[in-house]
Amino acid sequence: MNPFLDLGIRHEVVNAITEMGFEKPSPIQEKAIPVLLTGNDDFVGLAQTGTGKTAAFGLPLLELIDFTQKHPQALILCPTRELCLQIAKDLEKFAKYIDDVHVVAVYGGANISDQLRQIRRGVQIVVATPGRMLDIIGRKAIDFSNVKYVVLDEADEMLNMGFQEDINNILSETPDTKKTWLFSATMPKEVRRIAQNYMTNPQELTVGAKNTGNVNIEHHYYVIKARDKYAAFKRIVDYSTDIFGIVFCRTKIETQEIAEALVRDGYNADSLHGDLSQQQRDKVMKRYRDRSLQLLIATDVAARGIDVNDVTHVINFSLPDEVENYTHRSGRTARAGKTGISLSLVNVKEIGKIRRIEKIIGKQFEKKQIPQATEVIEKQLLAMMNKIHNVEINEEKITPYLPSIMESMQDLSKEDIIKRFASLEFNRFLDYYQNAPDLNADARERDGDRGERGERGERRERSVSKGFTRLFINLGSVDEFSRGDMLGLICDAANISGKSVGKIDMKGVFTFFEVQDADVKKVFDGFQGTEYNGRAVRVEVSGEETRGGGRRGGDSGGRRRSGGGDRDRKGGSFRGDRRSSGGFGGGERSGRRQSSSSRSRY
Ligand code: AMP
């Protein structure tokens, strides 16, 4: 007998989920379904995203709702539009063989009249994001007096995003007799408080240890110098030949800059952040889902609710400000029973943060070494050879050309041909990786690299010299600037002498530099409305909070925050003509483009 039937799910639904490939219940389903099916209890389920939560609450709902009635009986609140659509779609799929099931997805950024029309036609299940739900309640367009079940999905995310008050207001519209089912990946005290305030003796279930990451995720970290970060990141990507990843940054500016740099280096990448319109966001997500993008560069907020299966790597280009967010990030991989890697690029000072995360997820990180150039070359060559070995041959199309191809190769042995094929790529890689250094921090230290100092040096460097102001500029070592280049650029743009410029602290995608207080305005004026290689140059005073490349108006905080950091992109054109090439290189040699391969970065 089908194990879902055993759990008490009806045949029609079992048939539908079997078609979806559900053979046996996931652990959360196995535990939660029998409890929820009674319909008698409030419920708290601690489970990561991707564990099958939707069916864990969705299947019982389909058993408990009376579909002969056409009023809302279940309300599911979730943090994002994507998740909202996904849940509604999943429920419709589960209910494919049940008659008269009406589910509506209610979310912001879409036409409200369509949603209102669907509600008027009669629905039993409302899946909603809190903001739009309140809007509809405010219009008195929905009647929740017969709601029997409220599901709070990804409750921790909803609270993180500042929906607490909205949730309170929505819940007050529903009858006291309803049952509340709460799902959350983590259990911070705010979520605990919801459970206490809105639930009566909830049944509590945990899949895996509390607040623990998915067991199928391996957690790795690499210790590198801050200025090598981008190069190290690229090396890891190059080494992971089948990578399909999400790269997390702390700010929207960082996402844009990393994505731009990657695109210039020939990778298929794009950024996802809070300032995109819904349409832009959908476009990026579609490309990612279709795998036209190999790397999605995202902020924490923007990546919420991303439900793409098969993500192989989550890359923490910057660790999250809130360590709790690490769980949400890493949960984007290893979905639906698959395995995945969550890796973090850290400098020596951030190792403590890794230890704190280990405590939260109850799992140890593995320290990894940035691959050496030779290892990357070998891996890439083998991957290419494998591709050649396994390529599908279109006999019909290729046959007419074979005689001439064969003729051109007739003086070569099989071994020669293989060598030549391999050399085609090998020469390219070799050229690219020539003189590529060992990027592991300890090796850089051994090499006597003083570019980035150790812990104490860093701190010293950060204290601003007397009479100077520390400024931020969004150009850095990825633009292949040396400190000398940067000094020249600043002096030229601001028309000041080199003596006016103090310490220059180059980072990957940006630089901190000191300028005499009296000349700060000149620097702002000089860079106003300028561009470097088509990119708007931005200069800002580096506030306390910006240190370490952190939060400059990014969207890592509350949900309604936006804007900030980005200045107007005014016309004007400072073309950065000090250097002729325009490529972002990020420490590795760069600039070449492969013409034939889809992975065109070499
Ligand atoms: P969820 O956590 O609900 O977003 O589910 C994550 C993914 O796992 C989705 O693609 C589901 O379709 C899939 N899934 C959920 N339950 C099962 C199951 N019992 N067997 C196979 N796949 C499942």
Tab-separated table of N, CA and C and ligand atoms in Angstrom, residues 4 20-26 29 48-55 90 309 335-336, ligand 1:
chain	number	residue	atom	x	y	z
A	4	PHE	N	1.432	7.073	1.694
A	4	PHE	CA	0.603	8.253	1.922
A	4	PHE	C	-0.843	7.844	2.246
A	20	MET	N	3.595	13.481	-9.286
A	20	MET	CA	4.629	14.493	-9.036
A	20	MET	C	5.936	13.852	-8.574
A	21	GLY	N	5.922	12.540	-8.425
A	21	GLY	CA	7.154	11.848	-8.047
A	21	GLY	C	7.295	11.603	-6.548
A	22	PHE	N	6.216	11.863	-5.790
A	22	PHE	CA	6.290	11.596	-4.343
A	22	PHE	C	6.032	10.105	-4.133
A	23	GLU	N	7.054	9.360	-3.751
A	23	GLU	CA	6.847	7.929	-3.513
A	23	GLU	C	6.582	7.635	-2.053
A	24	LYS	N	7.380	8.296	-1.223
A	24	LYS	CA	7.129	8.104	0.218
A	24	LYS	C	7.251	9.453	0.927
A	25	PRO	N	6.602	9.551	2.093
A	25	PRO	CA	6.608	10.848	2.773
A	25	PRO	C	8.007	11.251	3.225
A	26	SER	N	8.286	12.533	3.181
A	26	SER	CA	9.547	13.036	3.738
A	26	SER	C	9.383	13.008	5.267
A	29	GLN	N	6.751	15.232	6.646
A	29	GLN	CA	5.403	14.788	6.254
A	29	GLN	C	4.963	13.601	7.111
A	48	GLN	N	13.551	22.931	7.827
A	48	GLN	CA	14.189	23.766	6.809
A	48	GLN	C	13.318	23.866	5.573
A	49	THR	N	13.630	24.857	4.770
A	49	THR	CA	12.967	24.919	3.475
A	49	THR	C	13.456	23.737	2.624
A	50	GLY	N	12.619	23.274	1.749
A	50	GLY	CA	13.028	22.181	0.875
A	50	GLY	C	12.835	20.804	1.475
A	51	THR	N	12.202	20.737	2.643
A	51	THR	CA	12.039	19.433	3.293
A	51	THR	C	10.678	18.808	3.007
A	52	GLY	N	9.866	19.504	2.225
A	52	GLY	CA	8.536	18.979	1.917
A	52	GLY	C	7.456	19.543	2.831
A	53	LYS	N	7.694	20.777	3.325
A	53	LYS	CA	6.740	21.386	4.266
A	53	LYS	C	5.384	21.633	3.613
A	54	THR	N	5.426	22.028	2.344
A	54	THR	CA	4.170	22.416	1.688
A	54	THR	C	3.178	21.253	1.697
A	55	ALA	N	3.671	20.072	1.372
A	55	ALA	CA	2.768	18.920	1.396
A	55	ALA	C	2.437	18.536	2.839
A	90	ASP	N	1.537	24.323	-5.878
A	90	ASP	CA	1.648	22.961	-5.320
A	90	ASP	C	0.283	22.453	-4.859
A	309	ASN	N	15.239	24.012	-7.218
A	309	ASN	CA	15.894	22.768	-6.798
A	309	ASN	C	17.214	22.662	-7.557
A	335	ARG	N	17.977	20.853	-1.551
A	335	ARG	CA	16.519	20.744	-1.406
A	335	ARG	C	16.065	19.374	-1.889
A	336	ALA	N	14.908	18.982	-1.407
A	336	ALA	CA	14.266	17.742	-1.866
A	336	ALA	C	15.222	16.540	-1.849
B	1	AMP	P1	8.935	22.140	-0.093
B	1	AMP	O1	9.779	22.050	1.164
B	1	AMP	O2	7.509	21.917	0.200
B	1	AMP	O3	9.202	23.409	-0.846
B	1	AMP	O4	9.375	20.922	-1.045
B	1	AMP	C1	10.633	20.869	-1.666
B	1	AMP	C2	10.627	20.014	-2.906
B	1	AMP	O5	10.485	18.628	-2.564
B	1	AMP	C3	9.492	20.323	-3.859
B	1	AMP	O6	10.024	20.317	-5.170
B	1	AMP	C4	8.513	19.198	-3.657
B	1	AMP	O7	7.765	18.935	-4.833
B	1	AMP	C5	9.423	18.024	-3.311
B	1	AMP	N1	8.786	17.033	-2.416
B	1	AMP	C6	8.053	17.297	-1.321
B	1	AMP	N2	7.661	16.143	-0.736
B	1	AMP	C7	8.171	15.136	-1.462
B	1	AMP	C8	8.109	13.700	-1.366
B	1	AMP	N3	7.457	13.101	-0.390
B	1	AMP	N4	8.749	12.984	-2.311
B	1	AMP	C9	9.431	13.595	-3.304
B	1	AMP	N5	9.519	14.937	-3.456
B	1	AMP	C10	8.904	15.719	-2.545
